[in-house]
Tab-separated table of C-alpha atoms and ligand atoms in Angstrom:
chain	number	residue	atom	x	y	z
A	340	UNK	CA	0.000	0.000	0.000
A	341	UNK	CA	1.275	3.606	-1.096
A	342	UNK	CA	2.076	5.744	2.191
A	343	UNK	CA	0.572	8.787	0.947
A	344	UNK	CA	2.795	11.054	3.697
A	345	UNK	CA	6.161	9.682	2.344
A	346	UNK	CA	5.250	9.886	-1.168
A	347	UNK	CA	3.985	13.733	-1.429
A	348	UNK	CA	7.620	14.290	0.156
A	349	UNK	CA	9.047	13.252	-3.475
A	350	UNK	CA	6.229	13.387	-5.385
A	351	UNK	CA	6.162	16.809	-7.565
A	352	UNK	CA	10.243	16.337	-7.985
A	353	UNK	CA	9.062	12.559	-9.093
A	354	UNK	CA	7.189	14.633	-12.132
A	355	UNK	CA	9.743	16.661	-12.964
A	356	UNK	CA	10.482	15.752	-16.948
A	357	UNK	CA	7.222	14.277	-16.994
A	358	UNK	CA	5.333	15.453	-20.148
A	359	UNK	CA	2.390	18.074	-20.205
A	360	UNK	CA	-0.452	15.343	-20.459
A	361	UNK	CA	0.819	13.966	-16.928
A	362	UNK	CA	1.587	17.534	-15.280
A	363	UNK	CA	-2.343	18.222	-16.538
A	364	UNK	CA	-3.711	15.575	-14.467
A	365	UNK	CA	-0.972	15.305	-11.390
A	366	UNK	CA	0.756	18.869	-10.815
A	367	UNK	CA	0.293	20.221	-7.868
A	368	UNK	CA	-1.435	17.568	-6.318
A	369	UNK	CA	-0.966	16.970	-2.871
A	370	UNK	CA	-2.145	13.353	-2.762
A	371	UNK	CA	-4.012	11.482	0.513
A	372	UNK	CA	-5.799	8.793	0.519
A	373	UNK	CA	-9.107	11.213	0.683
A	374	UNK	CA	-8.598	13.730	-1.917
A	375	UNK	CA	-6.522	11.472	-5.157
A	376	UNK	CA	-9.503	11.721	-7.188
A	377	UNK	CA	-10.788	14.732	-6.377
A	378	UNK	CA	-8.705	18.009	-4.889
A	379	UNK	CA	-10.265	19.199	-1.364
A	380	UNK	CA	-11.776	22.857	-1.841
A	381	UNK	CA	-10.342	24.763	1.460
A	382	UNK	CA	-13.443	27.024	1.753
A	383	UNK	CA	-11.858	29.006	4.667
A	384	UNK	CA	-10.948	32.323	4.926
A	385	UNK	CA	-8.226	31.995	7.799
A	386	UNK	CA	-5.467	29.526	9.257
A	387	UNK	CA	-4.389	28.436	12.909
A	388	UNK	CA	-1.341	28.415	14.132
A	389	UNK	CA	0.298	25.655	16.902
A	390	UNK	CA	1.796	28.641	19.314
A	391	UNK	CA	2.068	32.330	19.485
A	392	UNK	CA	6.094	31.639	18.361
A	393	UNK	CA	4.511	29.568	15.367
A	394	UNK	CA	2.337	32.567	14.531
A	395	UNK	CA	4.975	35.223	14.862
A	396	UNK	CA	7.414	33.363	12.251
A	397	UNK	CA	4.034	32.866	10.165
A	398	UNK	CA	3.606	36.724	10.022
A	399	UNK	CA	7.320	37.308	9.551
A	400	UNK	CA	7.297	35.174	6.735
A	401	UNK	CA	10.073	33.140	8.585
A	402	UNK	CA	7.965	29.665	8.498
A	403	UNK	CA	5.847	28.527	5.541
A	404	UNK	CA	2.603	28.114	5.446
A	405	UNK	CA	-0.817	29.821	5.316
A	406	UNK	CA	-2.143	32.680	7.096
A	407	UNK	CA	-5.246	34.098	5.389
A	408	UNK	CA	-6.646	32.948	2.000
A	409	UNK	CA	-5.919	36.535	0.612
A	410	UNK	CA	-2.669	35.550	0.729
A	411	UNK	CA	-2.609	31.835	0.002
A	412	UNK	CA	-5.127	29.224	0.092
A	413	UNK	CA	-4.321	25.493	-0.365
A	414	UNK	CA	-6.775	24.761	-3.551
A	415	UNK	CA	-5.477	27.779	-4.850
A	416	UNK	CA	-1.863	26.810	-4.454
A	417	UNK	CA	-2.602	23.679	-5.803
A	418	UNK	CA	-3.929	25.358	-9.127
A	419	UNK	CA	-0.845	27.725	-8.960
A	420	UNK	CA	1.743	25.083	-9.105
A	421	UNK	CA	-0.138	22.823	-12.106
A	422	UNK	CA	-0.326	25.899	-13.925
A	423	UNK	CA	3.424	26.931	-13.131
A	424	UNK	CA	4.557	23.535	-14.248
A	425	UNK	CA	2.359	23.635	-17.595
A	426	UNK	CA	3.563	26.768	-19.018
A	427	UNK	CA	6.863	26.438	-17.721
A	428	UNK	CA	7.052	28.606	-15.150
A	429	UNK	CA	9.064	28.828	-11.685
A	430	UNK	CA	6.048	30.433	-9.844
A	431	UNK	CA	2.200	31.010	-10.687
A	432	UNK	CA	-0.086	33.994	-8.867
A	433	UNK	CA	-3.869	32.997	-9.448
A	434	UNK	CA	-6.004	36.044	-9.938
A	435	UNK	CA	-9.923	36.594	-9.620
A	436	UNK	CA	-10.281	37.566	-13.642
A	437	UNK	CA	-8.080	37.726	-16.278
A	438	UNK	CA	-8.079	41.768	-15.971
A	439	UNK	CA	-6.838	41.611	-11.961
A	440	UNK	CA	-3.847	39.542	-13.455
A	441	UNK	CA	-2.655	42.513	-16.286
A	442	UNK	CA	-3.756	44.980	-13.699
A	443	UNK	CA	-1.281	43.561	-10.994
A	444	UNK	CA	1.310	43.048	-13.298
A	445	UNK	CA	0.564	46.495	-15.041
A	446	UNK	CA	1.198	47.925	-11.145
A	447	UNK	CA	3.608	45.815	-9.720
A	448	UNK	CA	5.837	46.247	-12.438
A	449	UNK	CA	5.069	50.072	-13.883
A	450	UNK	CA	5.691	53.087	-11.999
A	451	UNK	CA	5.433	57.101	-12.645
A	452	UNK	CA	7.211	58.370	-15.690
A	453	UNK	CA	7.764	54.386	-17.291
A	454	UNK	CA	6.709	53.925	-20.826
A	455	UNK	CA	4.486	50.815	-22.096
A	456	UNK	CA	4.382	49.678	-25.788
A	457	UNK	CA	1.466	48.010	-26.324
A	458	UNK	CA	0.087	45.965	-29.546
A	459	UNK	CA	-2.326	47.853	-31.242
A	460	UNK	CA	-4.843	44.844	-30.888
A	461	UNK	CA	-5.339	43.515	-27.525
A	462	UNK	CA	-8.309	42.666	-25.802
A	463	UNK	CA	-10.369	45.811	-25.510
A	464	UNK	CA	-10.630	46.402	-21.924
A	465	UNK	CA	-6.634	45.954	-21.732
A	466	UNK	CA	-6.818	49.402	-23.702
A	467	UNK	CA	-9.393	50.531	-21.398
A	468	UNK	CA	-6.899	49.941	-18.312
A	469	UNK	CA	-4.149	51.020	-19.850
A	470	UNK	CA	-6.319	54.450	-20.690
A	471	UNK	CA	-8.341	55.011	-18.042
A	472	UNK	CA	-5.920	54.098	-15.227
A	473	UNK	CA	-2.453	53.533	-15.804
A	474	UNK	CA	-2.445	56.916	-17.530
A	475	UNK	CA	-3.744	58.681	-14.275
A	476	UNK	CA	-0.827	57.733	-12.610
A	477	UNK	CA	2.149	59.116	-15.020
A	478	UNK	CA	2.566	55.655	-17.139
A	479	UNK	CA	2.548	56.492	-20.723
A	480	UNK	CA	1.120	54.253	-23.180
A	481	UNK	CA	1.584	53.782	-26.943
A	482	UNK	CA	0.457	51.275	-29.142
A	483	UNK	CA	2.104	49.270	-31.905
A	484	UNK	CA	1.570	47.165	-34.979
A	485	UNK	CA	1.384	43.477	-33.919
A	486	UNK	CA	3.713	41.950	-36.578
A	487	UNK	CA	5.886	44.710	-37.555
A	488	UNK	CA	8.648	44.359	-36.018
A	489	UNK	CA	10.666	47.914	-36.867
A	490	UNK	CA	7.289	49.495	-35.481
A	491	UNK	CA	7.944	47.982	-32.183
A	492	UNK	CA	11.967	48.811	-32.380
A	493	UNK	CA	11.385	52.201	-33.657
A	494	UNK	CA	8.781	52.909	-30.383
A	495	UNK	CA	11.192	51.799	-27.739
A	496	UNK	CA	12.913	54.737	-25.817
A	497	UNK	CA	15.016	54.810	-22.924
A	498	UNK	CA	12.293	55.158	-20.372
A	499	UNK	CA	10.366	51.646	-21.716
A	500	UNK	CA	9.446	49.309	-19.624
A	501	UNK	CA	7.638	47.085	-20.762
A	502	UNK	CA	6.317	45.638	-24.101
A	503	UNK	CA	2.405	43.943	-24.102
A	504	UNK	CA	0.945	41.636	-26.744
A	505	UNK	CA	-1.449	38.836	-27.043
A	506	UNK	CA	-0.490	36.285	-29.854
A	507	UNK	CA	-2.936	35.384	-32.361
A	508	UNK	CA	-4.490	38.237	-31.640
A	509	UNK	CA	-8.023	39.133	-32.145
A	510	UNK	CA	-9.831	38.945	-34.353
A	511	UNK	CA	-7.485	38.723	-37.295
A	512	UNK	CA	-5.290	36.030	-35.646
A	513	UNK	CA	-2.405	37.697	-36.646
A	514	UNK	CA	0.759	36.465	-35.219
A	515	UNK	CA	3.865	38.181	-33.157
A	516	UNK	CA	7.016	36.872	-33.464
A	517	UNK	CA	7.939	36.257	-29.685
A	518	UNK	CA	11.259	35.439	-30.145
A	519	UNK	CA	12.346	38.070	-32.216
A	520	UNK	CA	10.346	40.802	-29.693
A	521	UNK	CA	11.998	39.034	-26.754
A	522	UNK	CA	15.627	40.459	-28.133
A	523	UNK	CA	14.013	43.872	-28.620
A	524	UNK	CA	12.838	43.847	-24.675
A	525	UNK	CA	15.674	42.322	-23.316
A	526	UNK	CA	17.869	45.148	-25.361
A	527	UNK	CA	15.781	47.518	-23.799
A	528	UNK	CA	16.018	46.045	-20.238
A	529	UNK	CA	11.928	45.804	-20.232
A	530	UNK	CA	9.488	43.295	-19.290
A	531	UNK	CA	7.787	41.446	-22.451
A	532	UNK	CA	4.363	40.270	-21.172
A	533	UNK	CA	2.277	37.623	-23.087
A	534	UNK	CA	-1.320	37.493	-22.573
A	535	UNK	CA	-1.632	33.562	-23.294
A	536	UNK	CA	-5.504	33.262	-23.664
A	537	UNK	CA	-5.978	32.448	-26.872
A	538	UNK	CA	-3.619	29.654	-27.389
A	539	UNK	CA	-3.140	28.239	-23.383
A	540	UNK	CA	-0.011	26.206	-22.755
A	541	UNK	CA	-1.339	23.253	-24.821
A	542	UNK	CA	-1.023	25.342	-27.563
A	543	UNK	CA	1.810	27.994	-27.102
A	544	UNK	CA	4.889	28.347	-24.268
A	545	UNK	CA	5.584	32.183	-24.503
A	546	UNK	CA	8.243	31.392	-21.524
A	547	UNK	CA	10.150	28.998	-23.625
A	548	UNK	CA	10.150	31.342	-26.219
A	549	UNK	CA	11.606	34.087	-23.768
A	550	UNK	CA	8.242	36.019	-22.774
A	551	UNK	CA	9.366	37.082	-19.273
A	552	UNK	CA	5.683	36.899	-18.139
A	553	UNK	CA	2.565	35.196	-18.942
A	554	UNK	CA	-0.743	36.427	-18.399
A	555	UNK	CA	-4.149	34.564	-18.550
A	556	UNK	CA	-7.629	34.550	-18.484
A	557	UNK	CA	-8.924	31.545	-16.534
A	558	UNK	CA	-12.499	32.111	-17.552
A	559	UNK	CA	-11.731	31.096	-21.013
A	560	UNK	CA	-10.275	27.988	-22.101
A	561	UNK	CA	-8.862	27.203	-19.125
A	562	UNK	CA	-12.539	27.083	-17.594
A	563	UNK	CA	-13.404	26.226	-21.220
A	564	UNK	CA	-16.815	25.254	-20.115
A	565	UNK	CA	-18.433	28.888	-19.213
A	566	UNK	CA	-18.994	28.589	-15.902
A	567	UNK	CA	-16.181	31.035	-13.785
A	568	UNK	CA	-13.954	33.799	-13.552
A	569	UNK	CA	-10.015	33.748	-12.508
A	570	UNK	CA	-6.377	34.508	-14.215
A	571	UNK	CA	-3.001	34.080	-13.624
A	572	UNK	CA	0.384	35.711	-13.851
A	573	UNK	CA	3.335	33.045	-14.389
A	574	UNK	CA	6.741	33.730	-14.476
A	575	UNK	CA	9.984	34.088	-12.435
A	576	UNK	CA	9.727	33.618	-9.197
A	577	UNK	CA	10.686	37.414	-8.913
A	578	UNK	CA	8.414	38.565	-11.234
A	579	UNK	CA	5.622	36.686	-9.849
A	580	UNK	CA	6.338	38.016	-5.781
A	581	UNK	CA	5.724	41.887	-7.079
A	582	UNK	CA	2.426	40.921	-8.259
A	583	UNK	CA	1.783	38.409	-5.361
A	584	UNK	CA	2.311	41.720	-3.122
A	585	UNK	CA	-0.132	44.118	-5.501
A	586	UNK	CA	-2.575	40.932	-4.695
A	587	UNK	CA	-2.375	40.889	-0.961
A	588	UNK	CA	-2.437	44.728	-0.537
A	589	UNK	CA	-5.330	45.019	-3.292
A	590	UNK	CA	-7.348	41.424	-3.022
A	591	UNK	CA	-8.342	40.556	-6.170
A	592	UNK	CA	-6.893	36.850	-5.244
A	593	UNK	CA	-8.831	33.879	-6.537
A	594	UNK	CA	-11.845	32.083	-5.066
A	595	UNK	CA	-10.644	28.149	-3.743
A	596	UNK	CA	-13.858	26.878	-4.874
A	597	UNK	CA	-13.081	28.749	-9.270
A	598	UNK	CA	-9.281	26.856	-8.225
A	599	UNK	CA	-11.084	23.834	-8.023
A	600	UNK	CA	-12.824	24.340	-11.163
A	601	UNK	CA	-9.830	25.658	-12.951
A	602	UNK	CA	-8.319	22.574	-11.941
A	603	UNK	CA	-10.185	20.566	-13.294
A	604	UNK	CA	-10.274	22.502	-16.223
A	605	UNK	CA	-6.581	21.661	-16.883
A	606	UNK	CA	-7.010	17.816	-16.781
A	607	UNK	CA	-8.502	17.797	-20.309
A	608	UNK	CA	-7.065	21.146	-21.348
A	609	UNK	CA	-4.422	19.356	-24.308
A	610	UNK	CA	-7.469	17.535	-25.217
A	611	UNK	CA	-10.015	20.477	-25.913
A	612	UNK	CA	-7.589	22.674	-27.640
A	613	UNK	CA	-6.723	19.731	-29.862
A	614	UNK	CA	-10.894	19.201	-30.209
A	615	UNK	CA	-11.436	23.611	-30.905
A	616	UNK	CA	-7.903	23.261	-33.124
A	617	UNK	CA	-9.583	20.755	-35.258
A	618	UNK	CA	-12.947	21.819	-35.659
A	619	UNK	CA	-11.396	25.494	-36.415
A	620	UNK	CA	-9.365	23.869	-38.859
A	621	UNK	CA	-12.189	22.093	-40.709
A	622	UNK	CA	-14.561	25.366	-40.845
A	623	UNK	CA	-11.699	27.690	-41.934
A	624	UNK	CA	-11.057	25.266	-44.906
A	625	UNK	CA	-14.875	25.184	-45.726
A	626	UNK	CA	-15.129	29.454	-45.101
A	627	UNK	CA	-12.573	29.676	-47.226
A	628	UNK	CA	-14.185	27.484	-49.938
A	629	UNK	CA	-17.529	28.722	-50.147
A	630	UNK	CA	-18.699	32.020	-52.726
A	631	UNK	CA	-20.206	33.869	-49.981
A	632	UNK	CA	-16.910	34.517	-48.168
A	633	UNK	CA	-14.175	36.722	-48.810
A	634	UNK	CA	-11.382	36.230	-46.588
A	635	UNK	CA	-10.692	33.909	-43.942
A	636	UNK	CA	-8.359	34.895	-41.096
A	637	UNK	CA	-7.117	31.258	-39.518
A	638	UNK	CA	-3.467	31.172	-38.521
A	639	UNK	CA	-3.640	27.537	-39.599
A	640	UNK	CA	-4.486	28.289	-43.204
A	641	UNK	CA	-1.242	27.933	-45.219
A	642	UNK	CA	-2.067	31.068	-46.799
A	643	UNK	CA	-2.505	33.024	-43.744
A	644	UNK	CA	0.361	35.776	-43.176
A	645	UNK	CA	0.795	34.270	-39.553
A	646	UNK	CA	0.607	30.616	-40.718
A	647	UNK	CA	4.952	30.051	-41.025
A	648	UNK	CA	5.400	32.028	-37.433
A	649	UNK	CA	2.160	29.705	-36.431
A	650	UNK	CA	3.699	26.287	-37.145
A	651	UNK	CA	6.893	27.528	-35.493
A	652	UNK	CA	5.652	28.582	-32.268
A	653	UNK	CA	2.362	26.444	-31.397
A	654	UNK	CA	1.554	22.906	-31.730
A	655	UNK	CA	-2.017	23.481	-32.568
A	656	UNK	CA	-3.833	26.719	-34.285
A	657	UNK	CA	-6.389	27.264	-32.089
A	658	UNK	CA	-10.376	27.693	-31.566
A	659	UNK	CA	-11.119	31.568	-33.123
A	660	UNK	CA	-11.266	31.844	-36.536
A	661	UNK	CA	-12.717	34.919	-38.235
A	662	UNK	CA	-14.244	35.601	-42.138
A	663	UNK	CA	-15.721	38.802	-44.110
A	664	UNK	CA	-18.762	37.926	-46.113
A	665	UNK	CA	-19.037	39.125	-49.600
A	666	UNK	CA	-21.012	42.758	-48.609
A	667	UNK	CA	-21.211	44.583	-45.417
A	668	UNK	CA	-22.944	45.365	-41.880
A	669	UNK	CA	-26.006	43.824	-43.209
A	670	UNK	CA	-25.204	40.254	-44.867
A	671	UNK	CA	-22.900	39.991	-41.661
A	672	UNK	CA	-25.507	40.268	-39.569
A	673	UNK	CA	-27.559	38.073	-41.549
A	674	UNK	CA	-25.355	35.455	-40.911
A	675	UNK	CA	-25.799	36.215	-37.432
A	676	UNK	CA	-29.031	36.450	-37.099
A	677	UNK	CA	-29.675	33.098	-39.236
A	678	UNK	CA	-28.199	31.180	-36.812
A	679	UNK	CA	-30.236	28.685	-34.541
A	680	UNK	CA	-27.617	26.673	-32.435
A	681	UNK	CA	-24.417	28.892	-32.726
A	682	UNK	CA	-24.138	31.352	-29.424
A	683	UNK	CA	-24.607	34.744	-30.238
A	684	UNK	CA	-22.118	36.618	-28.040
A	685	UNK	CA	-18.691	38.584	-27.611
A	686	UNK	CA	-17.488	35.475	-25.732
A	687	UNK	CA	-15.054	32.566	-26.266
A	688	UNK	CA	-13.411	29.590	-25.095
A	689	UNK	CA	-16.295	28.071	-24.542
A	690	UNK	CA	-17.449	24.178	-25.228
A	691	UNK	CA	-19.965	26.026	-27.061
A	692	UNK	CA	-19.481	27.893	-30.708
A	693	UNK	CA	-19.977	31.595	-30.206
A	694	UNK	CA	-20.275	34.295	-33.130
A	695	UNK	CA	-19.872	37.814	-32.753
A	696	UNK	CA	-19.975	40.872	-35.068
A	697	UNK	CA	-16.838	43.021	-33.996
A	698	UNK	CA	-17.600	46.034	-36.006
A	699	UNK	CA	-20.582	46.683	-34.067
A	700	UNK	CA	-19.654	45.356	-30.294
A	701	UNK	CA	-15.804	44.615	-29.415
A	702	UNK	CA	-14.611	46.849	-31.455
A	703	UNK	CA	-17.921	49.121	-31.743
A	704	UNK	CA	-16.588	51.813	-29.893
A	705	UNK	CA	-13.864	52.622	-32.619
A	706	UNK	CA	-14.121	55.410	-34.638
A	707	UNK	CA	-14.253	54.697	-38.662
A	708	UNK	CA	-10.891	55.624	-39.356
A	709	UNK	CA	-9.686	53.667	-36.445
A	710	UNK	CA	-11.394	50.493	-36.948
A	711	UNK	CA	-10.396	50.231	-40.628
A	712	UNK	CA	-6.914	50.791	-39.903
A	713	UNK	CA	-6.741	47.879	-37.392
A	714	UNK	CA	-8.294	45.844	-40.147
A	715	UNK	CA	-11.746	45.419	-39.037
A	716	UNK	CA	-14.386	45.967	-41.903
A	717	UNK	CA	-18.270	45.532	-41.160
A	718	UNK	CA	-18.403	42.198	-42.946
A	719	UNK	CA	-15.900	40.513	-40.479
A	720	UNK	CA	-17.305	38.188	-38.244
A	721	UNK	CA	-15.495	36.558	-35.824
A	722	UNK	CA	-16.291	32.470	-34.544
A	723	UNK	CA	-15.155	31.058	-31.278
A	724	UNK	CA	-15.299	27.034	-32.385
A	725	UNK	CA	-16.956	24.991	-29.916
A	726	UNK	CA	-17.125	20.999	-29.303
A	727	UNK	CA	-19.931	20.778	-31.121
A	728	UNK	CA	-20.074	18.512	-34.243
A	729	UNK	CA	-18.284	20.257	-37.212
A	730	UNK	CA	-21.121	19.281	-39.606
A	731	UNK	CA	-23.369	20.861	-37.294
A	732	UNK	CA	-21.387	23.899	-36.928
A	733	UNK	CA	-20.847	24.315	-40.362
A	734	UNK	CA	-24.794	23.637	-40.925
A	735	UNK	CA	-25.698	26.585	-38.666
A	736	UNK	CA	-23.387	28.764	-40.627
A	737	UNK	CA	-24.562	27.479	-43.924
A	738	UNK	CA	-28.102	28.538	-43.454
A	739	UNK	CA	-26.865	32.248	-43.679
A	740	UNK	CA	-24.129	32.481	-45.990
A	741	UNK	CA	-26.503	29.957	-48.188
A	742	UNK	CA	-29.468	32.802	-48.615
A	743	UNK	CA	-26.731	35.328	-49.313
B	242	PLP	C1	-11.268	37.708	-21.709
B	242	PLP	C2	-9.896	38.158	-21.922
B	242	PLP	C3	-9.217	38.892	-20.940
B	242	PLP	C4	-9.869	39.303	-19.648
B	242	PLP	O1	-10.192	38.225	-18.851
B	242	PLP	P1	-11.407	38.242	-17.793
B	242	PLP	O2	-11.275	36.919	-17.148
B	242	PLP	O3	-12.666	38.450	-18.572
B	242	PLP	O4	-11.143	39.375	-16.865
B	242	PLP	C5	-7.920	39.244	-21.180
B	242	PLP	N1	-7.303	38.921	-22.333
B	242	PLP	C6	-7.931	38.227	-23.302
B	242	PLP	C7	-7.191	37.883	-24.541
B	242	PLP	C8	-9.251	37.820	-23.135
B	242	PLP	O5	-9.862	37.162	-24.117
C-alpha cells in the first residue's frame, strides 16, 4: 500500500520531466488517501497556528505556510503550481479575472514616468486599463503594430518598460514573433508580457520562447466550459512576488472553490484545444471554400500571413477563426441572425461555438478611421469554435451564408 505522507515528500520532484499530459492531471497535487480523485476545496478564509512563536514566524514570513486565504489558500496553491509547471514557469499567482492579473502586473511592475508599448490589438478592456488608469498615474502608453517588427523597435525609448501583446491576436489572428520581440525587450532592459488566452499552454509556451511573463484569463479555455472567472500571472519567481504583493495589498486573489474548477479545467485542457484546433481547422477550410466569403483569417491556413510564425511557435492553431462575407454590416448580420444553435455573443473559449460581429460590439466603440486601420471591416465576423459537431457547426453557418 502507497504511504501517501512519504510519497507527497518526493512526489512533484518525481514529475519533474514528466510530459504536459501527466503535469495536466498530477501537478500540484498533494495526494491522501481522501482527496486522489478529487482536490479538497479549502473554503476558509483563515489559518491556525500551533503557538504564538509559530504565529509570529508565520507573520514574519520566517515559516511557511498559510495565514489568510488573501494571501494563500491550499486549492489555490494547488492550481498555482499545475499551472506553473504547464507553461513552464518557476512560480504562478492565481487572480480573480483575467483583468486583476494585467492589472497587478501592469502595477507591480510600472511606476510614474515608465513607458508601455502596447500591440495595437489587444483585448479591448486591456486598452481601457491602460487608458483610463495607468495613464492617471504618469505611465505612458503607446500602441504598436502586432507583426511589424521595426514598429515595435522604432517605439522603444530609454524610459520603456515594458512591451504587451497577445499572440494570435483578435480577431485577425495575426501572429507576433515572440522570439524576435523578446531580443528587442531584453535590449531595452523591459518586461515582455504575453497574454496567453488564446492559445493556453497546450497550444503555445511564450516562456520557452523568452516572454518574461505570462498572463491569462482563466475564464476562457482554461474554464473552457463557461462557468467562472479567474487569471493568472506566471513567471519568475521574482516577477511573480511583485504581483503576489499588488494581490495581498489590493485582493483581487482567486476564489478556492473557481481553483477547483480551474483545476479541473486543466485535466482535459491538451485535449479540448486539440478538439477547438480541429474543428477550427475544418470550418476555416470550408469558409474559405464557399462564394459567400471573402477572406478567412485562420493562422492555420497555409495562406494566412501568420501561418509560417504559427507552425513555429504552437503545436495546434487554435479555436477563433474569423471571415468577411461578400457585402457589409447587413449580410454579416444576416449570418448572425440566421443562426439557430451557434451562441450569439462577444465570448469565447467556450465548449460552445460563439459568433460575434466586432464592427458593431468589441470593437464598436472605434471610430471609422480607427477600426479600418486595425483591419476590421463591417463584414468581419469573428467564430469562437466549440465541441460541437463540425457538420453541425458548419450547418448553422450554412443557413446564412446559403441565402446570401
Ligand atoms: C477575456 C480576456 C481577458 C480578460 O479576462 P477576464 O477573465 O474576462 O477578466 C484578457 N485577455 C484576453 C485575450 C481575453 O480574451
Amino acid at each position: 500500500m502507497k504511504d501517501f505522507s512519504e510519497f507527497n515528500d518526493r512526489y512533484q520532484s518525481d514529475l519533474d520531466g514528466c510530459s504536459f499530459e501527466t503535469l495536466a492531471v498530477r501537478g500540484g497535487q498533494v495526494r491522501t488517501p481522501e482527496c486522489e480523485h478529487g482536490e479538497p476545496i479549502f473554503a476558509t478564509s483563515s489559518y491556525v497556528f500551533n503557538s504564538a512563536a509559530e504565529a509570529a514566524a508565520r507573520f514574519a514570513g520566517e515559516s511557511e505556510g498559510n495565514v489568510y486565504s488573501r494571501y494563500t489558500n491550499p486549492t489555490v496553491r494547488t492550481f498555482e503550481d499545475r499551472l506553473a509547471a504547464l507553461e513552464g514557469g518557476e512560480a504562478c499567482a492565481a487572480t480573480s479575472s483575467g483583468m486583476a492579473a494585467i492589472y497587478a502586473v501592469a502595477i507591480s511592475q510600472l511606476k510614474s514616468g515608465d513607458h508601455l508599448l502596447c500591440s495595437a490589438s489587444v483585448f479591448g478592456s486591456t486598452i481601457k486599463l491602460f487608458e483610463s488608469y495607468l495613464r492617471k498615474f504618469g505611465v505612458d502608453i503607446e500602441y504598436v503594430d502586432l507583426v511589424d517588427l521595426d514598429d515595435w523597435k522604432s517605439k522603444i525609448r530609454d524610459n520603456t518598460k515594458m512591451l504587451f501583446l497577445e499572440s494570435p491576436s483578435n480577431p485577425l489572428n495575426e501572429v507576433a514573433d515572440i522570439r524576435a520581440l523578446s531580443k528587442i525587450a531584453k535590449a531595452a532592459g523591459a518586461l515582455l508580457v504575453v497574454d496567453n488566452c488564446f492559445c493556453t499552454p497546450a497550444i503555445q509556451q511564450p516562456l520557452s520562447l523568452g516572454a518574461d511573463l505570462v498572463v491569462h484569463s482563466a475564464t476562457k479555455y482554461i474554464d473552457g466550459q463557461g462557468r467562472c472567472m479567474g487569471g493568472a500571472v506566471v513567471g519568475p519567481e521574482e516577477q511573480v512576488e511583485k504581483v503576489v504583493g499588488v494581490l495581498r495589498s489590493a485582493g483581487p486573489t482567486m476564489s478556492p472553490f473557481n481553483a477547483w474548477v480551474f483545476l479541473k479545467g486543466l485535466e482535459t485542457l491538451k485535449l479540448r484545444m486539440k478538439a477547438h484546433s480541429d474543428n477550427a481547422m475544418a470550418l476555416a477550410q470550408w469558409l474559405d471554400a464557399h462564394p459567400k466569403v471573402k477572406t478567412v483569417n485562420y493562422c492555420g491556413l497555409p495562406q494566412h500571413a501568420g501561418h509560417k510564425l504559427a507552425t513555429e511557435q504552437q503545436s495546434m492553431y487554435g479555436g477563433v477563426l474569423s471571415f468577411e462575407v461578400v457585402g457589409g454590416q447587413e449580410e454579416a448580420w444576416k449570418v448572425v441572425d440566421a443562426t439557430r444553435m451557434i451562441s450569439i455573443t462577444a465570448n469565447l473559449g467556450d465548449t460552445k461555438t460563439t459568433i460575434t460581429h466586432p464592427g458593431t460590439t468589441t470593437h464598436g466603440r472605434l471610430a471609422e478611421e480607427e477600426r479600418k486601420k486595425a483591419g476590421i471591416s463591417l463584414a468581419l465576423l469573428r467564430v469562437a469554435v466549440g465541441l460541437e459537431n463540425i457538420d453541425d457547426i458548419r450547418r448553422d453557418l450554412a443557413r446564412g451564408l446559403d441565402a446570401l
